[in-house]
């Protein structure tokens, strides 16, 4: 069993960030509900427990509380913010509403340099706080190892039982040395090695897939995106020709997208690839529809229909593989005021019809996105696929306002290809979340040579984001904008104007639709 740290989630919006920081230390970790019974936790044989932060007050009537048995488990515990207050509450300390809410940066002074958490770190550190409650009486057997201007108990420790509490958030970037604190906890205090690598994971996952699938057949819907591509490469390594990948061309793809998938998976990896060209069907069904929601519905329904027919054509398979990731399956804690609970299921695909009875194979379901990318490289997938920017399922249809026609698709594809090419050549493509062209079906007057033109406008959208939920436009250099604009106007017939979108999300969205 691979060594692991278990995080009890009390509803903090940063719980997943803690997990990622730990994985970056090459230590596996799992997030579980705050009320997971101590016996269940013990069975997971964790090397350490972390109690996350959370929006509640430990003394509130509806506060999420852990099984008290966890404090009796023979493993080190680290409580962060709300987690520290829980430690105090359970071990005979006292927590009260602070006079002043401590929010934002502050300076932490380490008072006890023997504390393993701060080993190798300077005595004064910048840390980031977000709490209203504060510890007013130390829990039994603990001592303060660091203080801030606002708190005499910013970091506490019970050395004998290896139990620690931090009032600040070591996981966020605003605590620049936070990663070292977490590293000290997992390696020095919990004694974890560096076992969690994608090389190991690859071998382990291949074995697990083989054990699950046996001699049966597996179907996978390949979109060309990062997740389904990595899942395909991994499954192919595990079960070879028992895997059939189905790639549906919905006619809303970008330039050369279908070719690239066929090249990489069909020719290089020699994956059994079933290519379904349904572009005409999609386009016909989209007809003169202009309403964005209706467009999405038509595309979603048609996809399921085409995919369903394709799976029947592919022959009987028992398994369906999906590139589900860890953040998709972490159960968010249903606590009032928990913003993390809102960050879910924005664009989840409707799901396949019931009669398609498959068992699921989800070989990426314990990985974060950056781990999936690392695994992709490990499996030999090209950088173009592994570091590809997100591309929406309904494709270019959400980037053509109004009717989707073959002519408009052609114009947008050509413009988009220039945007991608220039972004890559200037080195900005891999530094931004998304960069793409949008076709506005309004005509305006222009002049080209001696002639007046009356053509479409292309809007250029270049945004940065962590997860697509919020975003800001990227301040790319003017010469890059100039080059893209010149090329689009000169090379793409039907366009005489390029605009740059300077809206953030919210209130705007990333796609125009
Ligand atoms: P919005 O436009 O809502 O987009 O700000 C947020 C992120 O989601 C992507 N997106 C989609 N992804 N299927 C997807 O797989 C969809 O239907 C879909 N619609 C939007 C969008 O590209 C951005 O990254």
XYZ file of C-alpha atoms and ligand atoms in Angstrom, residues 296 346-347 349 390-394 398-399 433-434 436 467-469 505 508-513, ligand 1:
48
model
C -25.990 23.127 -26.805
C -20.821 23.647 -14.409
C -20.709 21.928 -17.745
C -22.084 16.145 -19.836
C -9.303 23.397 -22.710
C -11.729 23.207 -25.615
C -15.477 23.053 -24.959
C -17.471 19.951 -25.920
C -19.849 21.897 -28.211
C -20.153 28.291 -28.810
C -17.712 30.592 -30.592
C -5.518 29.209 -19.878
C -7.282 29.759 -23.185
C -9.120 31.691 -29.194
C -10.195 26.382 -13.071
C -12.405 28.257 -15.514
C -14.658 29.547 -12.751
C -15.132 36.630 -15.593
C -18.465 38.114 -18.514
C -17.979 34.419 -19.301
C -14.990 32.935 -21.078
C -16.931 31.697 -24.105
C -19.181 34.191 -25.872
C -21.837 31.636 -26.960
P -17.574 29.896 -19.461
O -17.867 30.313 -20.870
O -18.791 29.380 -18.764
O -16.554 28.676 -19.566
O -16.883 30.984 -18.692
C -15.786 28.179 -18.504
C -14.884 27.093 -19.041
O -15.657 25.977 -19.474
C -15.427 25.703 -20.844
N -16.702 25.287 -21.417
C -17.059 24.021 -21.659
N -16.372 22.872 -21.505
N -18.216 21.656 -22.327
C -16.948 21.703 -21.879
O -16.323 20.643 -21.789
C -18.966 22.774 -22.499
O -20.108 22.699 -22.913
C -18.348 24.013 -22.149
N -18.769 25.296 -22.195
C -17.747 26.064 -21.725
C -14.896 27.003 -21.417
O -14.118 26.779 -22.588
C -14.079 27.517 -20.267
O -12.829 26.878 -20.177
